[in-house]
XYZ file of C-alpha atoms in Angstrom:
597
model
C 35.352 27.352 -27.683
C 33.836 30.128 -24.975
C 36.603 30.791 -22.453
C 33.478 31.583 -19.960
C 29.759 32.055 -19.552
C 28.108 35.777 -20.521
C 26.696 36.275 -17.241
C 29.743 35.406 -15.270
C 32.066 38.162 -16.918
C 33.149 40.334 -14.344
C 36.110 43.000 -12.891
C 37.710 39.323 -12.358
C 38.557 39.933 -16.268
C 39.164 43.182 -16.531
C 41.344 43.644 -20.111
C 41.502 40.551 -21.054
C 40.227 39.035 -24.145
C 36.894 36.340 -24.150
C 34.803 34.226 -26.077
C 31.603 34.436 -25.251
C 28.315 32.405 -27.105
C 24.706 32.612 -26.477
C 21.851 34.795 -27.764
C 21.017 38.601 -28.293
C 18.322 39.189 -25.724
C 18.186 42.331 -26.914
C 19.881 44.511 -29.905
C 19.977 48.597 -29.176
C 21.594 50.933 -32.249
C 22.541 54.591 -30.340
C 23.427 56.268 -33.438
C 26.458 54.103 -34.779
C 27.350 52.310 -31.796
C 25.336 48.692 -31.902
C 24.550 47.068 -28.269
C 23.815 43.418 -27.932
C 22.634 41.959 -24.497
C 24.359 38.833 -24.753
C 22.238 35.912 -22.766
C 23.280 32.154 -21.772
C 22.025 30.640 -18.866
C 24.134 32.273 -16.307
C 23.204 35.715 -17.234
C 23.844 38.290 -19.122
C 26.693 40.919 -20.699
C 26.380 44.113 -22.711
C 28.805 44.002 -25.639
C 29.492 46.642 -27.501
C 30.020 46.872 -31.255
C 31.977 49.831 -32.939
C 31.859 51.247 -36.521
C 35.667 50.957 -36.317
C 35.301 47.549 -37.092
C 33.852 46.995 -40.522
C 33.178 43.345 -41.027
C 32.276 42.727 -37.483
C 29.684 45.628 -37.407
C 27.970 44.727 -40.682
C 26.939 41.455 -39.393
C 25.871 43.275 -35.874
C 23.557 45.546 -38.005
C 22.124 41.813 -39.140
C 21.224 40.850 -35.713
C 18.102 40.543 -34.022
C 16.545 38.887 -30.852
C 17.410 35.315 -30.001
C 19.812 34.697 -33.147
C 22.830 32.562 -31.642
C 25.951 34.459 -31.089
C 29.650 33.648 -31.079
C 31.567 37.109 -29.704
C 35.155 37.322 -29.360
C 35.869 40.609 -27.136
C 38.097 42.747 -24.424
C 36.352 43.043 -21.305
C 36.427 46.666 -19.862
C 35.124 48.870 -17.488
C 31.632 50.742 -18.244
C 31.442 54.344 -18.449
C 30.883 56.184 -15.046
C 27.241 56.094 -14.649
C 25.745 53.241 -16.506
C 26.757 50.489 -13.944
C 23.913 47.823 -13.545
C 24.056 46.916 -10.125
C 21.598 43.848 -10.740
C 24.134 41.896 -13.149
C 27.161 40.335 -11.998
C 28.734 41.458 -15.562
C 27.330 45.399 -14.150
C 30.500 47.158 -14.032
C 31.748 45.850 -17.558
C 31.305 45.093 -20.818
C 32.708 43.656 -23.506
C 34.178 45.403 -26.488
C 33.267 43.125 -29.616
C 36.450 42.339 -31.988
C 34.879 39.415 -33.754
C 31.094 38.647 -34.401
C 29.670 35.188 -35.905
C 25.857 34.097 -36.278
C 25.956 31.217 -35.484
C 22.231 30.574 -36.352
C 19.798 32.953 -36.985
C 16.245 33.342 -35.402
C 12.686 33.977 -36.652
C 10.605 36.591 -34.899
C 9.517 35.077 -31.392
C 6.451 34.811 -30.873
C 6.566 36.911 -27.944
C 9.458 39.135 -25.840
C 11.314 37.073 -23.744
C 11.085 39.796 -21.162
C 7.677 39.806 -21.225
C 6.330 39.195 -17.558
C 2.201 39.505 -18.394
C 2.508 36.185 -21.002
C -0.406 33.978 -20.531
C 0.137 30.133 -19.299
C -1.037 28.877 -22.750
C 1.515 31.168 -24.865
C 3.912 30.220 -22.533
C 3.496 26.507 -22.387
C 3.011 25.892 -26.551
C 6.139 28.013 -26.548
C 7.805 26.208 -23.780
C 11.557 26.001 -25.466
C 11.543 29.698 -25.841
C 9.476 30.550 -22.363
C 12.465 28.793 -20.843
C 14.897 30.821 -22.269
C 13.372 33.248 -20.362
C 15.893 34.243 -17.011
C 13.224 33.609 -15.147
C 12.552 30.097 -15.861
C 16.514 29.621 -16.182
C 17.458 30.416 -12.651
C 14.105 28.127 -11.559
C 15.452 25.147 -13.602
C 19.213 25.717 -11.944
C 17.663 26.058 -8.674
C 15.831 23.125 -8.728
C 19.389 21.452 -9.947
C 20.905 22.603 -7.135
C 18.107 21.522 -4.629
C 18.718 17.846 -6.232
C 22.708 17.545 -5.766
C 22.150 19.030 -2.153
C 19.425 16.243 -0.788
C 21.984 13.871 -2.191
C 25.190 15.042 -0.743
C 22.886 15.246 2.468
C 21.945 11.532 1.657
C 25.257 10.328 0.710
C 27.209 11.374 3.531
C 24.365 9.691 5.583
C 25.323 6.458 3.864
C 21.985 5.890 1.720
C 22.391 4.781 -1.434
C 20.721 5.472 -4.665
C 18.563 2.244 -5.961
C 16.042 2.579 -9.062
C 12.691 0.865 -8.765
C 10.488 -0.136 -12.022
C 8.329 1.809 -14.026
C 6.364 -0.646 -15.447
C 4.745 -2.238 -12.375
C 2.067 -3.826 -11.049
C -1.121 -2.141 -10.311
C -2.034 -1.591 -6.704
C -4.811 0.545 -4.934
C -2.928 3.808 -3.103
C -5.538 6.162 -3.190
C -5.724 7.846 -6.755
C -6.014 6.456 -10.320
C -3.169 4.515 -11.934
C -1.666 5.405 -15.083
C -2.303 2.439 -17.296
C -0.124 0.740 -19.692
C -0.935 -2.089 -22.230
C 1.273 -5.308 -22.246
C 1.489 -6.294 -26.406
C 2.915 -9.781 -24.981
C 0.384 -10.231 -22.221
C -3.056 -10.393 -24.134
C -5.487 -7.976 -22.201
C -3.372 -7.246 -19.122
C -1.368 -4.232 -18.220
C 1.027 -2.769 -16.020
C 0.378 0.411 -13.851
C 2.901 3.453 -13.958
C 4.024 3.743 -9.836
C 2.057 6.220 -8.027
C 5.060 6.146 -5.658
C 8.075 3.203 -5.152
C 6.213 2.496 -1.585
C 6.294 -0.881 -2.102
C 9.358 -1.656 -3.833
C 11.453 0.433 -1.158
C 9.999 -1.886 1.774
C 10.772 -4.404 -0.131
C 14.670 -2.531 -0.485
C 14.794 -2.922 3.191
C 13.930 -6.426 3.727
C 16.181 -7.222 1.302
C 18.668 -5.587 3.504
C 19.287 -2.115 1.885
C 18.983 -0.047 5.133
C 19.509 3.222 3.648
C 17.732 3.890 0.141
C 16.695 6.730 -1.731
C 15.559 8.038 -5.132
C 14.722 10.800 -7.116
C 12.163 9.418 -9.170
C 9.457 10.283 -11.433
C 5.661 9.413 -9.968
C 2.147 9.273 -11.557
C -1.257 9.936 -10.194
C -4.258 10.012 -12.872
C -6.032 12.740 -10.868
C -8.175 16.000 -11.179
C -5.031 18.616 -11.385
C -4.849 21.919 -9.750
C -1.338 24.576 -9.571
C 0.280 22.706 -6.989
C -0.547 19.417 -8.528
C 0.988 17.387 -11.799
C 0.284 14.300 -13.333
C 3.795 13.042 -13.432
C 5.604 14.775 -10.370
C 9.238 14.283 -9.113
C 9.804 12.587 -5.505
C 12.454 12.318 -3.044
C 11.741 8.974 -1.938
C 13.600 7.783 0.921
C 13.464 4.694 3.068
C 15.908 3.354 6.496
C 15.410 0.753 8.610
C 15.813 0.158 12.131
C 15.584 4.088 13.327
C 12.690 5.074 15.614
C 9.717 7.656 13.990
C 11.712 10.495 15.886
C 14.714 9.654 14.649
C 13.248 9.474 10.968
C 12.308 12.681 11.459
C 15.128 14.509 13.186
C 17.377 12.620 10.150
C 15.242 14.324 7.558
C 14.358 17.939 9.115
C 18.395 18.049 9.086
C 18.165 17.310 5.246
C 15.590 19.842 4.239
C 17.141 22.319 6.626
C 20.315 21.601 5.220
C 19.320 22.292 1.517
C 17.920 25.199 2.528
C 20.855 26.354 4.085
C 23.175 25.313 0.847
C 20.526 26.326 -1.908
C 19.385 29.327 -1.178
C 21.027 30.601 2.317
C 17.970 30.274 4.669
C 18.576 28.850 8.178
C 15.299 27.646 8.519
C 14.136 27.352 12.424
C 13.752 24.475 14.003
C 10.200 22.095 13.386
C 7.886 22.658 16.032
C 5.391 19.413 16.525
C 1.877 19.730 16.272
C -0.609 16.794 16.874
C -2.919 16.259 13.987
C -5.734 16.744 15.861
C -4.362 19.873 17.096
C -4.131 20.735 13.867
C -7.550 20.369 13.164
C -9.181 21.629 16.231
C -7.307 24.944 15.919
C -6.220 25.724 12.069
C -9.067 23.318 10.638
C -6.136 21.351 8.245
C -3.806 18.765 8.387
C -1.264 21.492 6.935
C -1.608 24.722 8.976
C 0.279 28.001 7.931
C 1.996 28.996 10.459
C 2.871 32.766 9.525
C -0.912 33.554 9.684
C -1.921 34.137 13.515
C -5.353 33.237 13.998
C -7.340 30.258 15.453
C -10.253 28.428 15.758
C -12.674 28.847 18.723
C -14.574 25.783 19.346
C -18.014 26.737 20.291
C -19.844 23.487 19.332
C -20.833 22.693 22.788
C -22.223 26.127 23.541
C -24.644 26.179 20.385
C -27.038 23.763 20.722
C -29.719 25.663 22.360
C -29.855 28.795 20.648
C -32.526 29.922 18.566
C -30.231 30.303 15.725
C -30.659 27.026 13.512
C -27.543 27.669 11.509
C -25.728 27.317 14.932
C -27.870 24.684 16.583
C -28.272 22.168 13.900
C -24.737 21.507 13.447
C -23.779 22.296 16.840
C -26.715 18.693 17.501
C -25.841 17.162 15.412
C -22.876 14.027 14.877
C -20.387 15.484 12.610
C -21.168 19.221 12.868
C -18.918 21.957 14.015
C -19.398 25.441 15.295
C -16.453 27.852 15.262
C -15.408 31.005 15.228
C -12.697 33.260 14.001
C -11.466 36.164 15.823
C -10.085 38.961 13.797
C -8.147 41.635 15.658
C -9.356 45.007 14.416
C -11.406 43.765 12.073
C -14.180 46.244 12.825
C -12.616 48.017 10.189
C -13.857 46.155 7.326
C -16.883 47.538 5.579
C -19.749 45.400 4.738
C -18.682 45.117 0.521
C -15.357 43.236 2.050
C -17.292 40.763 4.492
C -19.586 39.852 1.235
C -16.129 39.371 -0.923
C -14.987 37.163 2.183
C -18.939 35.371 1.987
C -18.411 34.005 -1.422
C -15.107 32.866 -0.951
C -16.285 30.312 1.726
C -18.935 29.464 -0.533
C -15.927 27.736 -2.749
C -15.414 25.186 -0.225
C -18.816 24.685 0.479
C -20.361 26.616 3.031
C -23.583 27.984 2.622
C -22.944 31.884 4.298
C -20.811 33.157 6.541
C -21.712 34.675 9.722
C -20.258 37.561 11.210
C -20.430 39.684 14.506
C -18.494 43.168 14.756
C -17.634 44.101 18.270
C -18.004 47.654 18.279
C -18.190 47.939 22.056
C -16.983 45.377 24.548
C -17.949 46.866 27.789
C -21.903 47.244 26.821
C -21.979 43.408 26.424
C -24.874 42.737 23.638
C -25.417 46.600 23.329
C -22.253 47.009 22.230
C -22.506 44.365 19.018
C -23.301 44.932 15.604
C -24.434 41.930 13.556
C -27.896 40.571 12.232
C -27.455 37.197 14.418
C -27.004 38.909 17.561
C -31.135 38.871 18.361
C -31.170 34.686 18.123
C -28.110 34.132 20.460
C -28.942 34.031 24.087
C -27.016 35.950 26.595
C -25.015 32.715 27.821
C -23.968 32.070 24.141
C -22.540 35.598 23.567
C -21.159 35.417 27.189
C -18.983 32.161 25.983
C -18.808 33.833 22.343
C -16.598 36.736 23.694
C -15.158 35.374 26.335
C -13.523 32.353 24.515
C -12.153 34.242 21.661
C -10.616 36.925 23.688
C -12.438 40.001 21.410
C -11.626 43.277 22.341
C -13.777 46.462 20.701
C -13.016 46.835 17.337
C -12.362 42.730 16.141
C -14.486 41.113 13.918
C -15.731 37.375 14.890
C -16.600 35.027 12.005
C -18.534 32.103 12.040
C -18.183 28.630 10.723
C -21.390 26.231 11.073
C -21.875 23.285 9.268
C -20.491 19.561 8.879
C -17.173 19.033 10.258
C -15.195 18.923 7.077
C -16.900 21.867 5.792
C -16.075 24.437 8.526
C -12.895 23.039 8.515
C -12.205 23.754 4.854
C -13.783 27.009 4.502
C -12.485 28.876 7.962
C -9.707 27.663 7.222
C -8.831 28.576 3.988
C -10.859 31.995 4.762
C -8.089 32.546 7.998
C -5.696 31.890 5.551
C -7.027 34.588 3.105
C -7.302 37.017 5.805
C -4.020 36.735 7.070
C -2.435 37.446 4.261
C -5.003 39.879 2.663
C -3.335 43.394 2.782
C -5.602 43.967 5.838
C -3.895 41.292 7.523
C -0.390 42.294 6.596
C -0.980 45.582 8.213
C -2.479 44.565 11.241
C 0.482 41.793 11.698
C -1.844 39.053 11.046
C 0.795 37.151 9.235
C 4.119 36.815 10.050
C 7.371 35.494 9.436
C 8.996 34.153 6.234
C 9.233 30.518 6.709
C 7.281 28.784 9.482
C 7.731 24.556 9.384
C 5.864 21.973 11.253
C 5.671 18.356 11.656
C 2.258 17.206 12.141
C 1.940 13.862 13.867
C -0.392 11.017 14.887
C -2.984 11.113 12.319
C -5.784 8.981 11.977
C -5.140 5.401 10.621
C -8.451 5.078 8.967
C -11.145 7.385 7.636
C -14.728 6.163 7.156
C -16.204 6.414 4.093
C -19.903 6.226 4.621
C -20.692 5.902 0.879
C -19.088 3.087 0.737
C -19.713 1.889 4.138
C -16.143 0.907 4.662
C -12.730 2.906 6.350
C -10.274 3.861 4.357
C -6.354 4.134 5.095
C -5.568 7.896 5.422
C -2.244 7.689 4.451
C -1.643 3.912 3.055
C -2.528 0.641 4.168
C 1.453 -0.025 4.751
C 1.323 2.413 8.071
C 2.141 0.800 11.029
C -0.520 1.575 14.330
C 0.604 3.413 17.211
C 1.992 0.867 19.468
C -0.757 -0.831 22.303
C -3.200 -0.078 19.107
C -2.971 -3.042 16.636
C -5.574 -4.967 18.874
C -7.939 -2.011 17.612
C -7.922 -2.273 14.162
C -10.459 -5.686 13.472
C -12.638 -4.225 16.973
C -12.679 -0.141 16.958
C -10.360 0.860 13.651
C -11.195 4.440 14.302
C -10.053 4.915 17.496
C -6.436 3.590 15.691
C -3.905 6.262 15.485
C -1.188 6.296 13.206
C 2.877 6.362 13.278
C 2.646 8.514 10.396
C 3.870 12.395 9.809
C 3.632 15.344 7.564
C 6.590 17.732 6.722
C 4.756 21.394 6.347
C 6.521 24.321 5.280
C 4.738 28.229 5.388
C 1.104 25.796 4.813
C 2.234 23.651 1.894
C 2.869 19.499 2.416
C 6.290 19.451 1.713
C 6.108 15.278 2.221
C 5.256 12.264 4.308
C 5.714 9.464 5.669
C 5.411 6.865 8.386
C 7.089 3.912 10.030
C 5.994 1.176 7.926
C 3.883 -2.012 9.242
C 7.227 -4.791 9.119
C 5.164 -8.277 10.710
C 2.833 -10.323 8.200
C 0.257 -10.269 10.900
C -0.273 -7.076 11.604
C -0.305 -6.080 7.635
C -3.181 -9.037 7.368
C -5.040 -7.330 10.444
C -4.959 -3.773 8.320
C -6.000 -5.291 5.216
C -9.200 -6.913 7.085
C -10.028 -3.351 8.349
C -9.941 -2.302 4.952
C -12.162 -4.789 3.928
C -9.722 -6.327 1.833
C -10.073 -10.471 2.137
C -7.023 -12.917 2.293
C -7.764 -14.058 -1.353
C -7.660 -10.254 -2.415
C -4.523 -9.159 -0.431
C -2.848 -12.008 -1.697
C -3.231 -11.310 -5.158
C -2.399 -7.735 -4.762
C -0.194 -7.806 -2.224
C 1.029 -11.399 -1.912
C 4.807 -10.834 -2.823
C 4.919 -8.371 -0.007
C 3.162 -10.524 2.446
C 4.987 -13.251 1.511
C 8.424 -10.950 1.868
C 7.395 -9.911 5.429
C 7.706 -13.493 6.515
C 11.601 -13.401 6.306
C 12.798 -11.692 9.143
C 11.462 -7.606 8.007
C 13.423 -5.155 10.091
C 11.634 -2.088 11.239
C 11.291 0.613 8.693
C 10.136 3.772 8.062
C 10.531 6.665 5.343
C 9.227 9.807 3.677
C 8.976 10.926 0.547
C 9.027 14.991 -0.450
C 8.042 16.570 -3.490
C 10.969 18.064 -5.155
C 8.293 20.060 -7.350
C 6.877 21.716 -4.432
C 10.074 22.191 -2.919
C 11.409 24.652 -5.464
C 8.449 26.120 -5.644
C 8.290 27.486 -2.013
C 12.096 28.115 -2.507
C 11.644 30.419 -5.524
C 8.252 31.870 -4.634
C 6.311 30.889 -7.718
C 2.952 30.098 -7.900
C 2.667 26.868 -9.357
C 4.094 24.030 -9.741
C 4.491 24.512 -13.472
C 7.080 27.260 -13.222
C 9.244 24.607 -11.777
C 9.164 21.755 -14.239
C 10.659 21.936 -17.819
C 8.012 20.401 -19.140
C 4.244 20.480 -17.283
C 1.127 19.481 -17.948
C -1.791 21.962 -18.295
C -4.384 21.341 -15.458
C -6.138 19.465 -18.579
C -3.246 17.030 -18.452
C -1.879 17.912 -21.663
C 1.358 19.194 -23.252
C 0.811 21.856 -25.417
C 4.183 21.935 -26.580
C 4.066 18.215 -28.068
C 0.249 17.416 -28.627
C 0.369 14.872 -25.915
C -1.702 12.928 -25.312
C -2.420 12.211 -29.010
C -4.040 9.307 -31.002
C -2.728 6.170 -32.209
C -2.569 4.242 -35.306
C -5.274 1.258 -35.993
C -2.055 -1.118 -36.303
C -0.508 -0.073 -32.682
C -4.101 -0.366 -31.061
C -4.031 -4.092 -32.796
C -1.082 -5.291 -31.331
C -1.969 -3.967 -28.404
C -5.036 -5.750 -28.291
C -7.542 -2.938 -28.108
C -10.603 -1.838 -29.829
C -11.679 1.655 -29.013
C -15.772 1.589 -27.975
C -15.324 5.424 -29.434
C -14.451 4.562 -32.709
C -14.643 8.700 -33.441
C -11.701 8.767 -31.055
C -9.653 6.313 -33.210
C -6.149 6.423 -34.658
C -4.524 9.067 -36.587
């Protein structure tokens, strides 16, 4: 047996003898002397391998990259200039006595210390791409982030309940994972999209304190920070107050940080969502980046300029701009880089104005939409965004939702654009917010109906349930957002907890008594026994680890991801069936191209 891991060998065991297994990450031969970087998941040693040692070097001369290793060796002190100062094994190594392959590798199909691999290679390779050290100290990370939330939770006195896979399906806002019942001619169950349901139901039950790290599946369009099967830190306690619920869990996430990775995160500021919106343009503002929105919808209606005054007229347009402290600097190639990039989110151009002058008013601006903006606009232009001489202003002018995605995501490109690291346009390491009081509904004018923003389980603001079967969008919610440096770390609300109320939400959704009942009818009927008041959140332990280590997807963080295809490459999955399994299950494919294997 190993007496310890390769890549905790240190002076702690200076001259004394270990076993050590894992594999050669890499084999060197100076002239005699045979080196073997020795890798397991907690690092890696340099053992050494002398001539002097017959047997044990012939099989040494054998080895190559990623055969399995059993070394028997004397720890000892490197020679005076060859320390590694990165390893914890850096000022030793380990003199080999005895060598055994344990097994023997093929060829890889790439170097394991290869950082330029390509997501494919690495994911149809994914045993060997998580050899890597890179993926290893992700994967222990992301161990350690787990045991922390529950020693958090555990000393809090939750306690850890499962909740079915194989459930019901119910409409939360994406597409349901589908699974067949063989027993149940033509029906199926639904794969959760989260426990939402089941953990209300925890609480009425009289669980106050649950939680869960549990495995959650949304048949959506995928994108880096987005999986088809992601990992949640569900969480649900009853009779605590919204503030409360979230003081309770900003300790948690501050506390992992603490314990996982040695950050003392600050404290969470609170921002209104509407705040939110009317300065950063999203529900999940980054904070590091320093620039806002100027509202100047109420001063654009008159100018000559109709990509100003049509919106600015018009119901759900928006007219802002974007103040960029010495941004005068840019050249004209970088505005049209910044141009197309707001095209992604659907804006049609992007306006500018360089203020090369402040002091000689109009005179003193450089920009091709200076000659339709009237002297009262510019007045208000300037004066509302604070520019000095030298700033940039950009425009935004469109529907609502459009200015808000593309300034927004175009401040956020800015401020962290090597431009805006110089000029101090972004700063800080790790900014959090909680963003409050959204919206209960949203109105969907396709389908001439409102839709819940969060979920139809969110309880109203109080003095606001009398809204929501006369004026359901003036309804605000007791629901929250965890952000962290502009990524949704989780959320949550305090949950709806009388019958009555639930039945009033449902009717603003357009969902009838006959249709709530048969979705929801063993909820309803649950409500009627005395339901305590409850709240929760649930974070994404995916996107956790992913702000903690810095990666840039989600993928980097999982063993084993999906491609934004929703497919592993590694297994073949999805793949098809056999003619005999779609019988049993009662299904005929209308593709019949597309049939079993």
């Amino acid at each position: 047996m190993r007496t310890t891991y390769a890549g905790l060998v240190s002076e702690k065991l200076m001259d004394q003898t270990v076993t050590l297994m894992g594999w050669a990450h890499r084999r060197r031969d100076h002239g005699g002397v045979i080196f073997i970087d020795l890798r397991d998941r907690e690092g890696m040693v340099q053992v050494v391998c002398d001539p002097d040692r017959a047997e044990m070097f012939k099989v040494a001369e054998d080895v190559r990259n990623e055969f399995c290793l059993k070394i028997v060796g004397k720890v000892r002190a490197r020679p005076a200039g060859t320390e590694n100062a990165n390893l914890t094994s850096g000022k030793v190594e380990v003199l080999c006595h005895e060598l055994e392959v344990l097994n023997a590798s093929v060829t890889p199909p790439f170097p394991l210390d290869d950082e330029n691999l390509s997501e494919t290679t690495r994911l149809t390779h994914r045993v060997l791409d998580l050899r890597r050290p890179y993926m290893q100290r992700n994967m222990m990370l992301r161990y350690r982030v787990a045991m922390e939330v529950r020693k958090f939770l555990d000393a809090n006195g939750f306690i850890d309940i499962e909740t079915p896979m194989l459930t019901k399906s119910t409409p939360e806002g994406a597409r349901d994972y589908l699974v067949p019942s063989r027993v149940h001619d033509g029906m199926f169950f639904a794969l959760p999209q989260s426990p939402q349901l089941f953990k209300q139901l925890l609480m009425i039950a009289g669980f106050d304190r649950y939680y869960q790290i549990t495995k959650c599946f949304r048949d959506e369009d995928l994108r880096a920070d987005r999986q088809p099967e992601f990992t949640q830190i569900d969480i649900e306690t009853s009779f605590l107050t919204e503030e409360e619920i979230r003081t309770m869990f900003e300790g948690m996430i501050r506390s992992t940080f603490e314990h996982a990775i040695g950050v003392k995160l600050p404290a969470f500021p609170t921002m209104l969502y509407a705040d939110a919106m009317r300065l950063y343009g999203s529900d999940k503002p980054d904070l590091r980046v320093k620039l806002e929105f100027t509202e100047l919808t109420d001063v654009m209606g008159d100018v000559d300029f109709k990509v100003f005054s049509t919106p600015a007229t018009s119901k759900d347009g928006r007219v802002v701009a974007l103040r960029i402290p010495g941004g005068g600097e840019m050249s004209r190639g970088e505005i049209d880089g910044y141009t197309e990039f707001v095209k992604i989110y659907g804006a049609k151009g992007l306006a500018w104005i360089k203020v090369n002058d402040l002091a000689k008013g109009r005179e003193g601006l450089q920009s091709p939409i200076v000659k339709n903006l009237h002297d009262a606009a510019i007045c208000q232009i300037l004066k509302r965004t604070g520019a000095q001489t030298g700033d940039l202003i950009f425009f935004g002018a469109d529907k609502a939702k459009v200015v808000n995605d593309a300034i927004g995501a175009l401040r956020v490109k800015v401020g962290h654009s090597e431009f805006g690291k110089a000029r101090g346009l972004a700063q800080g390491e790790w900014e959090p917010l909680w963003v409050t009081d959204f919206p209960m509904f949203e109105y969907d004018e396709d389908g001439d109906r409102w839709n819940a923003v969060h979920h139809p389980f969110t309880a109203p603001k109080d003095g606001h349930e009398d809204w929501l079967e006369t004026d359901p969008g003036r309804c605000i919610s007791k629901a929250y957002d965890v952000v962290l440096n502009g990524i949704e770390l989780g959320g949550g609300s305090v949950r709806i907890h009388r019958e009555e109320v639930q039945s009033k939400v449902f009717r603003a959704l357009k969902i009838d008594a006959e249709e709530a009942q048969l979705k929801f009818g063993f909820l309803l009927d649950a409500l009627q026994y005395g339901a305590p008041p409850h709240g929760g959140i649930a974070i994404g332990l995916d996107r956790f680890v992913m702000l903690m280590t810095g990666a840039e997807s989600l993928r980097d963080v999982i063993a084993f991801p999906k491609t934004q295809r929703a497919q592993c490459l590694l297994t073949g999955a999805p793949s098809n069936v056999d003619e005999k399994q779609l019988r049993e299950l009662h299904i005929r494919l209308r593709n019949t191209g597309a049939t079993a294997a």
